[in-house]
Coordinates of C-alpha atoms in Angstrom, one line a residue:
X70 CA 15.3 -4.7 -21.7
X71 CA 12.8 -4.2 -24.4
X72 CA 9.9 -1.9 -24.0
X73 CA 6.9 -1.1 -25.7
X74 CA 5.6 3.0 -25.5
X75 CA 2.3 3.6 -25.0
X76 CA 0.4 6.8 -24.6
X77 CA 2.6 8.9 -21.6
X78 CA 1.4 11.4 -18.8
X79 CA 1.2 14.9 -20.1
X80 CA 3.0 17.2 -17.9
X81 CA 2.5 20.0 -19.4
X82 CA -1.5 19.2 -19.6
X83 CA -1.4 19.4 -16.1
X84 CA 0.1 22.1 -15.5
X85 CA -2.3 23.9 -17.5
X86 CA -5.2 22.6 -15.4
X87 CA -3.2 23.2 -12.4
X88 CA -3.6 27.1 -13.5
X89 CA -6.7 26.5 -14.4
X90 CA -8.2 25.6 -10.9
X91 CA -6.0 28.2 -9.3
X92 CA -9.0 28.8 -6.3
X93 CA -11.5 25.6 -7.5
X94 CA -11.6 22.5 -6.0
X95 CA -9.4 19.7 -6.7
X96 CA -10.5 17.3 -9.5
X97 CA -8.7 14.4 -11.5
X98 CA -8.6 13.7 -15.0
X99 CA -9.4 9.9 -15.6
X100 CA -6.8 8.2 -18.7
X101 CA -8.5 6.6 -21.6
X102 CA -6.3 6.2 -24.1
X103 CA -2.8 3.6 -24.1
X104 CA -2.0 -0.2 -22.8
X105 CA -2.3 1.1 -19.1
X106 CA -5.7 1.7 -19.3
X107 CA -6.5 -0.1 -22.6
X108 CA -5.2 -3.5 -21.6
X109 CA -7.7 -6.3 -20.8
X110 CA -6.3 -8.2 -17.8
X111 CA -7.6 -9.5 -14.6
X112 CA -5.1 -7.7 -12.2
X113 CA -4.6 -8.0 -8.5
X114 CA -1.9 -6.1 -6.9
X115 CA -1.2 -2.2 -7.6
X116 CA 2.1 -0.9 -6.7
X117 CA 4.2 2.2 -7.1
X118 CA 7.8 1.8 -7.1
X119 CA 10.7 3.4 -8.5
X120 CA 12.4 0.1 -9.7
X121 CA 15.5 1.8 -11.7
X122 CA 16.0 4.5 -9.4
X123 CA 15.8 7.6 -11.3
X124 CA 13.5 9.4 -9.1
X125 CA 10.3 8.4 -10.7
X126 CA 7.7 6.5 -9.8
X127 CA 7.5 3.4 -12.2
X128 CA 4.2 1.2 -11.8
X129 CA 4.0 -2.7 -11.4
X130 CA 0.3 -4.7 -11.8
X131 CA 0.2 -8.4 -11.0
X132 CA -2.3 -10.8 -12.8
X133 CA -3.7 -13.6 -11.8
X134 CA -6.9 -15.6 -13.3
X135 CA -7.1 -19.4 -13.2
X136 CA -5.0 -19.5 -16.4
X137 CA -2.3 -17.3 -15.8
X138 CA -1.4 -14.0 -17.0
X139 CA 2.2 -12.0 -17.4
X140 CA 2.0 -9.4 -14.9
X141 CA 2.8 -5.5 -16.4
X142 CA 5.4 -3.0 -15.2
X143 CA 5.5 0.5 -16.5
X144 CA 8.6 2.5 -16.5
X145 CA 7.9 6.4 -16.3
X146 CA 10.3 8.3 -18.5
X147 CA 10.4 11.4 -16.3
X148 CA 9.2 13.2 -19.4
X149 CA 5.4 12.4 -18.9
X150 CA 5.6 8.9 -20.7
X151 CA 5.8 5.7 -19.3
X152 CA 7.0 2.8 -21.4
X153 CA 5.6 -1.4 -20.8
X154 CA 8.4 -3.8 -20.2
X155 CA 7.5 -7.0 -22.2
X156 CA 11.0 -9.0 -22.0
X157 CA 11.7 -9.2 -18.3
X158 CA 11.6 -12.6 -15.9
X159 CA 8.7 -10.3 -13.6
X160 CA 6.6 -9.8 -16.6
X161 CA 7.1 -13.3 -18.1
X162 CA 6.4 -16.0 -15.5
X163 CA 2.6 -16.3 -17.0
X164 CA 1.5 -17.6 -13.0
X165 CA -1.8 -16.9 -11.7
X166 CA -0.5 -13.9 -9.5
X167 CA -1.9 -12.7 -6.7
X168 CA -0.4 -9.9 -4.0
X169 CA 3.2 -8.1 -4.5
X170 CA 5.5 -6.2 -2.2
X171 CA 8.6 -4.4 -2.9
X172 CA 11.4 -3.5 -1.0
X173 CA 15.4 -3.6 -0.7
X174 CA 16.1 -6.8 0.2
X175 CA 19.7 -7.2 -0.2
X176 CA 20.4 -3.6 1.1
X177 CA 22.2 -3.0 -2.3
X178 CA 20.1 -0.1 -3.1
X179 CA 17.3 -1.2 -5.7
X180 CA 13.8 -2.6 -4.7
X181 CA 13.3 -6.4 -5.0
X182 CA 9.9 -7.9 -5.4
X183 CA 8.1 -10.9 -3.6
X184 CA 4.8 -11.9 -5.7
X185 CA 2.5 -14.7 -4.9
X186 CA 0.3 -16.6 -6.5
X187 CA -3.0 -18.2 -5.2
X188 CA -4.5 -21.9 -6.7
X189 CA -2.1 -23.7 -4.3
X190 CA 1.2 -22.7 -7.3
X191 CA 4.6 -21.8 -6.3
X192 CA 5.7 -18.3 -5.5
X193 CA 8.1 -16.2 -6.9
X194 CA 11.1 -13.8 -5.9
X195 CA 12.9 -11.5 -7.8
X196 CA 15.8 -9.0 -7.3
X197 CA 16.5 -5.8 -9.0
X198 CA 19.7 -5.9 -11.0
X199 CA 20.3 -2.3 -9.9
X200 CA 18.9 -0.8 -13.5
X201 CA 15.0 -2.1 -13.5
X202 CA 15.5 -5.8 -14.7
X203 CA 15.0 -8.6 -12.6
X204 CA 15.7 -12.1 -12.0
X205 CA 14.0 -14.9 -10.6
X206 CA 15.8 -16.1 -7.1
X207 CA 17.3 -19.5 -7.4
X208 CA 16.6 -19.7 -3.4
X209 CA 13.4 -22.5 -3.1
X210 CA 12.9 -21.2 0.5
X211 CA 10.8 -19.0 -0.5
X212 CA 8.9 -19.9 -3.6
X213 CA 8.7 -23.7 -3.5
X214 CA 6.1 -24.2 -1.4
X215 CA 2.9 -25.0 -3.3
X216 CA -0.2 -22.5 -1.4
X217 CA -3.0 -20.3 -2.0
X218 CA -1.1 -17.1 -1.2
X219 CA -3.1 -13.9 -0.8
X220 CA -0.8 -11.5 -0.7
X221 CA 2.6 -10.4 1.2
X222 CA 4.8 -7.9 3.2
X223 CA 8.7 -6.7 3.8
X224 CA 8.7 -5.7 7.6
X225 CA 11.8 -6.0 9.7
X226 CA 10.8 -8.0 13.1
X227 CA 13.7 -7.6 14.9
X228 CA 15.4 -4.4 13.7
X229 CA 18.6 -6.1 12.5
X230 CA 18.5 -3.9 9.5
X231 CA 17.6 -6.5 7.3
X232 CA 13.8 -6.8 5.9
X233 CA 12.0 -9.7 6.4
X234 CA 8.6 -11.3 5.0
X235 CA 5.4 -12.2 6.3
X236 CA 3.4 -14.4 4.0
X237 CA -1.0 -14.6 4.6
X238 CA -2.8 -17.7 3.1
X239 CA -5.8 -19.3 2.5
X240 CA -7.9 -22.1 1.1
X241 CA -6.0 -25.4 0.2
X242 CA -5.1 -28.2 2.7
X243 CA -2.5 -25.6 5.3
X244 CA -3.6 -22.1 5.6
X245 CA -0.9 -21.2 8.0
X246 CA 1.3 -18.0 7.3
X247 CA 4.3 -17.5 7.2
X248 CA 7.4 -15.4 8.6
X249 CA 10.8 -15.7 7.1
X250 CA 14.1 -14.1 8.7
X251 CA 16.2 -12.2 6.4
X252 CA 19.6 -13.7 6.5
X253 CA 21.6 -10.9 5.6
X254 CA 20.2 -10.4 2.1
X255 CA 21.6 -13.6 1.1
X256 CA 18.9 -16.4 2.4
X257 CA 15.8 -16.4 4.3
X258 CA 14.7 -18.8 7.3
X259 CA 11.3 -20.2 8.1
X260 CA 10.4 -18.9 11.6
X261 CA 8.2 -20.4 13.9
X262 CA 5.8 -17.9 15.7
X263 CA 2.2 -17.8 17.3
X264 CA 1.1 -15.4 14.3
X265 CA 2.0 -18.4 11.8
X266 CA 0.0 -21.0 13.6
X267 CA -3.6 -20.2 13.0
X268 CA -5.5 -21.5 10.1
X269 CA -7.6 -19.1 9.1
X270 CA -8.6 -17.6 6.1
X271 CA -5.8 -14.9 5.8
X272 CA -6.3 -11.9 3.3
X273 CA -3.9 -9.1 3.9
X274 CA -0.8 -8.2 6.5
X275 CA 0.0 -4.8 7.7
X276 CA 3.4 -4.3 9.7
X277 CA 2.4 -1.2 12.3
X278 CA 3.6 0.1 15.3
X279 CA 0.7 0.2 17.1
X280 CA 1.3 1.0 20.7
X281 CA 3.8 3.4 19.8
X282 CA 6.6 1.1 21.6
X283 CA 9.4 1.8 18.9
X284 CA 8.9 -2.0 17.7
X285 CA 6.8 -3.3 14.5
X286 CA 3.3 -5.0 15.1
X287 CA 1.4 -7.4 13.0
X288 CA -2.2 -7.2 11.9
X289 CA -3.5 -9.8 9.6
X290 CA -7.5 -9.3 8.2
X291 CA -9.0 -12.6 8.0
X292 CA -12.3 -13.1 5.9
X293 CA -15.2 -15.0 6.6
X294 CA -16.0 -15.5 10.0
X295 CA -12.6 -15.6 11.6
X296 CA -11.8 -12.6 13.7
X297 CA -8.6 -10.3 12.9
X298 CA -6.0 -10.7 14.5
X299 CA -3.3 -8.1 16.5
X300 CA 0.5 -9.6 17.5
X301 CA 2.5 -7.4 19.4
X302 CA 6.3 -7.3 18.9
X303 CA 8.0 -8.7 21.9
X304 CA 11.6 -7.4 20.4
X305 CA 12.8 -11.1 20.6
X306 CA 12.0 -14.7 19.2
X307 CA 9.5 -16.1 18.0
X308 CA 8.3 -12.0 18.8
X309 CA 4.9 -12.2 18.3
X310 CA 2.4 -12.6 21.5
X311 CA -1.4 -12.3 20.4
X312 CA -3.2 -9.5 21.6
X313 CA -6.1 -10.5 23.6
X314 CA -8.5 -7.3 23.9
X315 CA -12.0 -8.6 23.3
X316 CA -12.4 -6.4 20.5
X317 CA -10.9 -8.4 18.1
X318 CA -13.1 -11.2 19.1
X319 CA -15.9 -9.0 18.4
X320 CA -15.2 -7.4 15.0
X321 CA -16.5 -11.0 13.4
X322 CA -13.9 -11.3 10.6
X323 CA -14.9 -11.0 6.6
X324 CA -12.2 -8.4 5.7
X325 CA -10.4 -8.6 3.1
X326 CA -7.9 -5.4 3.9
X327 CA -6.7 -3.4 6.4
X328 CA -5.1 0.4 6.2
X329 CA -3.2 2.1 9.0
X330 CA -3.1 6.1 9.4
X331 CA -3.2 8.8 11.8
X332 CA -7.0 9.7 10.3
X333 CA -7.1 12.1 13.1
X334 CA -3.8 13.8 13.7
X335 CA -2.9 12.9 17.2
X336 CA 0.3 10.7 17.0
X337 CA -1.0 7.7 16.6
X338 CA -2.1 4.8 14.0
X339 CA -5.5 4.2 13.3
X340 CA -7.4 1.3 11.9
X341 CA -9.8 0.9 8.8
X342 CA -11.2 -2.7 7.8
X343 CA -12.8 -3.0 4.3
X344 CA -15.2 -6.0 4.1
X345 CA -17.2 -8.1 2.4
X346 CA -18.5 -11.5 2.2
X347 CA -18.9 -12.8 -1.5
X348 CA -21.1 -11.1 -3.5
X349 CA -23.1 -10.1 -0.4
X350 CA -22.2 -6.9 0.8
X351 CA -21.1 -5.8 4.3
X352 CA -20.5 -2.2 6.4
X353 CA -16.3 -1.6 6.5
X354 CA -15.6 0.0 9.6
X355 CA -12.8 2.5 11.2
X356 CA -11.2 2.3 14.7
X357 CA -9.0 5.1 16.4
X358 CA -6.4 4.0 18.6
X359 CA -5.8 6.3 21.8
X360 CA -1.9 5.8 21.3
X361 CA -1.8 2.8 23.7
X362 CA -3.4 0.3 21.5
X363 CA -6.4 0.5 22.5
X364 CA -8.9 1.1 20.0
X365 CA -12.6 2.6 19.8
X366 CA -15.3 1.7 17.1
X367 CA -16.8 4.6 14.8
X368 CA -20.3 3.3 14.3
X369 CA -21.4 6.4 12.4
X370 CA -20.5 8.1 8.5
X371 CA -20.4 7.5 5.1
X372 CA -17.2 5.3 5.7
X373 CA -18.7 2.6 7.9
X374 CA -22.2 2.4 6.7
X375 CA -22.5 2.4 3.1
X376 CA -22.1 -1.6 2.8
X377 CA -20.5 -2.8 -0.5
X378 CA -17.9 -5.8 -1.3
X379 CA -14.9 -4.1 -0.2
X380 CA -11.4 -4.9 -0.8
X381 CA -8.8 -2.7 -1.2
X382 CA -8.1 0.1 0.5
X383 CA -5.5 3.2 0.9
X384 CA -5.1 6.4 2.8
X385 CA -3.5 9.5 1.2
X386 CA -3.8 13.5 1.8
X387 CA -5.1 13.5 -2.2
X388 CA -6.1 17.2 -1.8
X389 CA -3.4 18.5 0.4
X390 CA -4.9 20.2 3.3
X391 CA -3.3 18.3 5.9
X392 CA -5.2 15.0 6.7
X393 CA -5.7 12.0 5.3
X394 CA -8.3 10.9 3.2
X395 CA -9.2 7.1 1.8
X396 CA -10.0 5.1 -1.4
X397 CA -11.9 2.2 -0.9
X398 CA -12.0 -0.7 -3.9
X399 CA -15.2 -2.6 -4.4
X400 CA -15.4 -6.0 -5.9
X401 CA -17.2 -9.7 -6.6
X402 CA -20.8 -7.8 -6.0
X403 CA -24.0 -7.9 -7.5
X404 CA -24.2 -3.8 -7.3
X405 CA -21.9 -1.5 -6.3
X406 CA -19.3 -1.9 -7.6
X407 CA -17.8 0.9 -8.4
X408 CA -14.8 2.6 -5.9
X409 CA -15.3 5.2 -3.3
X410 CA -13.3 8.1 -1.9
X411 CA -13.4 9.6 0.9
X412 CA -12.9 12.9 2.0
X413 CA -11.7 13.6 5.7
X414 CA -13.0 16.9 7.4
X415 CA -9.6 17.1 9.7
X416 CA -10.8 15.6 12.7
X417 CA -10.9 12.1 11.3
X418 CA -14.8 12.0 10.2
X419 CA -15.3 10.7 6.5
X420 CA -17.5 11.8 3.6
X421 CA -18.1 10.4 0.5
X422 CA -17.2 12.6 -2.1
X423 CA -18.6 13.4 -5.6
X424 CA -17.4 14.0 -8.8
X425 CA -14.3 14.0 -8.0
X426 CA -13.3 11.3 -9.7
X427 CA -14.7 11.3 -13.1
X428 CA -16.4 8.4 -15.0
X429 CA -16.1 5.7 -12.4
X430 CA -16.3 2.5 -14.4
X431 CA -18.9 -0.4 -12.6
X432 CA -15.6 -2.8 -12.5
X433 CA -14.7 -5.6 -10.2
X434 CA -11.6 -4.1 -8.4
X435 CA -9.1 -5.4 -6.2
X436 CA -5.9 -3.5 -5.3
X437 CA -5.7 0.4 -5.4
X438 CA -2.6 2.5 -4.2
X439 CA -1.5 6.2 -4.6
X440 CA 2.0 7.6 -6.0
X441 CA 3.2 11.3 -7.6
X442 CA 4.0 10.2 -11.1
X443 CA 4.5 13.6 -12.3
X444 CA 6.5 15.5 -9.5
X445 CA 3.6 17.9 -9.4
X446 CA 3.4 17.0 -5.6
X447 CA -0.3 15.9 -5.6
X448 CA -0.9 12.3 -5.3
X449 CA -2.2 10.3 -8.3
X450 CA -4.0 6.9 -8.2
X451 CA -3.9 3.5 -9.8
X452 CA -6.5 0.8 -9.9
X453 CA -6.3 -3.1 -10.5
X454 CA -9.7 -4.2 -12.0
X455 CA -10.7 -8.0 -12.1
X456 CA -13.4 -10.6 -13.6
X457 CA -16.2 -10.0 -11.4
X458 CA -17.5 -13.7 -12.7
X459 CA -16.0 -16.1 -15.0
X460 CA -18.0 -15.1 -18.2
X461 CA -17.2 -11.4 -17.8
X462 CA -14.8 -9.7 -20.2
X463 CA -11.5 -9.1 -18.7
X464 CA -11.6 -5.2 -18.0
X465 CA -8.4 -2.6 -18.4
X466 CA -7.2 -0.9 -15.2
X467 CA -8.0 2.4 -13.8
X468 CA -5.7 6.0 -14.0
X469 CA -6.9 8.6 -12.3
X470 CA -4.2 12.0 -13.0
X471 CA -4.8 14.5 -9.9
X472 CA -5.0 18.0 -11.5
X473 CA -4.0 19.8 -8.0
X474 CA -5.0 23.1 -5.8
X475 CA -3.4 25.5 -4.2
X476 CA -2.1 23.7 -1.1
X477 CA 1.4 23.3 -0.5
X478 CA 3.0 19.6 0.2
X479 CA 6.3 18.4 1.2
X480 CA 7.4 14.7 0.2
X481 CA 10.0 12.7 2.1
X482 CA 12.5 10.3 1.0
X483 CA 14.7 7.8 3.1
X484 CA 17.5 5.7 2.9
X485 CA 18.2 3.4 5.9
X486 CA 22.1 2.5 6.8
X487 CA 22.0 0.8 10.0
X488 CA 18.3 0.1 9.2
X489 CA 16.9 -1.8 6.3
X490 CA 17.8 0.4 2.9
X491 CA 14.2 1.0 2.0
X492 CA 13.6 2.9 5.8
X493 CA 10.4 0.7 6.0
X494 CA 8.9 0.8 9.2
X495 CA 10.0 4.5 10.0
X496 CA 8.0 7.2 11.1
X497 CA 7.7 11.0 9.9
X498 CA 6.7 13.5 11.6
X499 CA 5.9 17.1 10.4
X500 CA 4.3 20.0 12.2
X501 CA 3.8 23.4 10.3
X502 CA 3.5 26.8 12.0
X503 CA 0.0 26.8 12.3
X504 CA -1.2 23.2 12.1
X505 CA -1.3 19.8 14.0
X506 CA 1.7 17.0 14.1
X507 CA 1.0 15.0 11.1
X508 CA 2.7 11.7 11.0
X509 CA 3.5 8.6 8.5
X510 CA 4.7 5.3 8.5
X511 CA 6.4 3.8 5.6
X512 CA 5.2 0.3 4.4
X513 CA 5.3 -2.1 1.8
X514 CA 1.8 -2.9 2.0
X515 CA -1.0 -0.8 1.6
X516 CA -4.4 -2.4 2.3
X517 CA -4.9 -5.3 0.4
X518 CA -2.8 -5.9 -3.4
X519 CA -1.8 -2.5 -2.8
X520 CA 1.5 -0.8 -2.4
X521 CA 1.4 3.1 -2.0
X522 CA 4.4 4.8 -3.0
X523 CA 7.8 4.7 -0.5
X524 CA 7.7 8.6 -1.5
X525 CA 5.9 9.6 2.4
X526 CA 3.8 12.5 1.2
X527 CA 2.0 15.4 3.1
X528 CA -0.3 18.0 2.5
X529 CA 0.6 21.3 4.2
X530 CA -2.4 23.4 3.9
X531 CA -1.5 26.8 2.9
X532 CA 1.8 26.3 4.9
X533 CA 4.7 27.2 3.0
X534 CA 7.1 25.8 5.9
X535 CA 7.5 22.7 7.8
X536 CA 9.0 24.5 10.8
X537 CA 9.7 20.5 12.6
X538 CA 10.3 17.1 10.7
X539 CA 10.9 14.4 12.9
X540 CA 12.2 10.8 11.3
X541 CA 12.2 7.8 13.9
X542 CA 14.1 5.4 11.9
X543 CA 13.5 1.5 13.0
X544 CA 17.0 1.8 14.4
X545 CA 16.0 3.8 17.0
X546 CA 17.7 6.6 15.4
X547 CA 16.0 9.9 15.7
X548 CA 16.8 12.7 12.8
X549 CA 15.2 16.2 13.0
X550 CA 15.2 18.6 11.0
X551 CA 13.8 22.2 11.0
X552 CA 12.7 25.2 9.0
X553 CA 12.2 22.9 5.7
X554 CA 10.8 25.1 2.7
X555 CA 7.4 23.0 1.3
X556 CA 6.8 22.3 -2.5
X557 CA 10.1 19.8 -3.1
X558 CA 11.0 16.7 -2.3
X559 CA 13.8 16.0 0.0
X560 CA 16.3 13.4 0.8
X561 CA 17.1 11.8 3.8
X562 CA 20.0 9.3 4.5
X563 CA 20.2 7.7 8.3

């Protein structure tokens, strides 16, 4: 593999602002110099994954304007570098990439990647040669059929251990999705369900357990004026029965992602929809589930009333203290266009916050997604910027380095053996000594063109134990551990 350095991630210069903002508040230090933030491109999907399995996160960006573009992958060193990979099949293909999604497909340990493209083109799957290389899958089933793919996700329907995909499309003559069975890692088959015979404009696909019934659900955000839509997991074929609550009815479609997280620490997933219509901005909103799947609309805050052209989307705990906050992309807008975090006050309430994020460039912006790139144990973020018309300049990307507090954190690794290798589907659950259950879900999809890292991360306060840590694998499985020190990352193996 031949690879190209660029500019790397100082370690050490975070440190020395980590000491530096020993009782401040948390700020991050945007990159300006090297390819990863230099690079003109017209990028789609964001996704941190550690593609050679060395315990660091690596970073992949798709491409995709009307010409086609190679899409990027950056290895991180473990040394505060990362270097580009110029000379492999996933950087090569020159399509006109949309969405990616990683996971273990073939249970042989590495992540494998499924990356669409949109302008009615084929799509492409490739598998990790175990060392960070990849090649393209000679399987058609796949890739050969000829849509305008928006994005994808590895979910496993009927907890056979084996991940399977879920495909959302739009535009061209058949917008129908699509779900294909994992044939133990070796083929995939076409399955026929109710969630794949709508024809709606399909954006992005979350697998989530929503009603807490130990089986994975499927939420697709639909743009326009089609409604979203919510299919409950039956636990057998064709497993998907539409959920008929009139609130999805009701929430009048045009959004473009979806993000699941326990905003307000009670055991449950909860729902955030960012939307837009093009060029013409729209409120996003929030919903919190009451653990039954049954969901109530927050009508008030910055989060759902400060309009834009939202597209992606991503929860993470960025400052530590024990709930999740939110990044929100904006895109294809006359004004405001730059991205917005959020910070949450702990009981699932959202303010915008300021500053925090340095020198917020006015870019079109599609997919955004979190990952610790340093081991520093506080979350940094990656943003894929777009052409917000055809005459504009392609733009670089977005790095944003998180300089860190105080807080304490604890991050969580899993590796599935009777379920799928990757452990996506299962949820974490931490409680500390003197604060609420916090809980995560792993997925390969975060929002939309997004992918947050398979590293579940979680901010501890000023905790210094995690005195329970509960893993529901998608086995049914249950591990529990307890008395777990914070400030490492740990392990876990089914």
């Amino acid at each position: 593999m031949k690879r190209k350095g660029f500019y790397g991630i100082s370690i050490v210069i975070a440190l020395v602002l980590f000491a530096d903002l020993a009782c401040a508040q948390l700020s991050f230090t945007k990159l300006d110099k090297g390819p990863l933030v230099e690079t003109p491109s017209d990028s789609r999907s964001v996704n941190f994954v550690d593609v050679n399995n060395d315990g660091w996160e690596d970073l992949f960006i798709s491409n995709g304007p009307s010409s086609g573009q190679n899409n990027l992958l950056y290895i991180n060193d473990g040394k505060g570098a990362f270097t580009s990979l110029t000379n492999d099949p996933i950087v090569q293909d020159g399509a006109k990439s949309d969405g990616a999604t990683f996971a273990d497909v073939d249970n042989d340990g590495d992540l494998d990647a499924y990356v669409v493209t949109w302008y009615g083109q084929r799509n492409y799957f490739y598998r990790n040669q175990g060392d960070g290389s990849f090649l393209l899958d000679t399987d058609t089933t796949l890739t050969t059929r000829g849509t305008y793919s928006e994005t994808a996700s590895w979910g496993d329907v009927n907890q056979d251990g084996w991940i399977d995909l879920f495909l959302t499309n739009s535009e061209g003559k058949s917008k129908q999705n699509s779900l294909f069975l994992n044939q133990a890692g070796k083929s995939f088959l076409p399955s026929p369900s109710p969630a794949t015979q709508t024809n709606t404009l399909s954006r992005s696909i979350n697998w989530v357990d929503v009603n807490n019934d130990k089986k994975i659900d499927l939420f697709v955000s639909n743009e326009g004026k089609s409604p979203n839509e919510l299919y409950l997991n039956s636990g057998k074929a064709p497993f998907f029965e539409k959920d008929q609550q009139l609130l999805w009815s009701n929430l009048g479609g045009g959004s473009m992602s979806s993000s699941w997280g326990d905003v307000d620490n009670d055991g449950d997933l909860d729902l955030f929809l960012a939307n837009a219509d093009y060029f013409k901005e729209r409120n996003n909103q929030l919903l919190i589930n009451d653990g039954k799947g049954n969901f109530s609309v927050i009508t008030e805050g910055d989060l759902v009333t400060d309009g834009g052209c939202s597209y992606g989307s991503a929860f993470a705990d960025f400052d530590n203290d024990g709930d999740l906050d939110i990044i929100v992309t904006n895109g294809f807008c006359k004004e405001n266009l730059a991205n917005w975090l959020y910070e949450n006050d702990g009981k699932g309430n959202f303010r915008k916050t300021k500053n925090i994020l340095p020198d917020m460039p006015a870019l079109c912006s599609f997919g955004v997604a979190w990952g610790d790139v340093n081991k520093d144990g506080f979350l940094d973020l990656a943003i894929a910027n777009c052409q917000n018309g055809k005459n504009d300049a392609q733009p670089p990307n977005t790095f944003y380095l998180n300089n860190g507090n105080q807080n304490q954190w604890l991050q969580v690794k899993l590796k599935g053996t009777k379920s799928n290798h990757s452990a996506i589907g299962a949820i974490i659950r931490i409680r500390t000594q003197d604060g609420p259950w916090q809980m995560r879900q792993l997925t390969a999809q975060s929002g939309y063109c997004g992918q947050n890292s398979l590293m579940a991360h979680f901010g501890l306060g000023k905790s210094k134990k995690v005195k329970q840590l509960i893993i529901e694998w998608p086995s049914g499985k249950r591990t529990r551990l307890r008395n777990v020190a914070s400030g490492q990352q740990i392990e876990l193996t089914e």
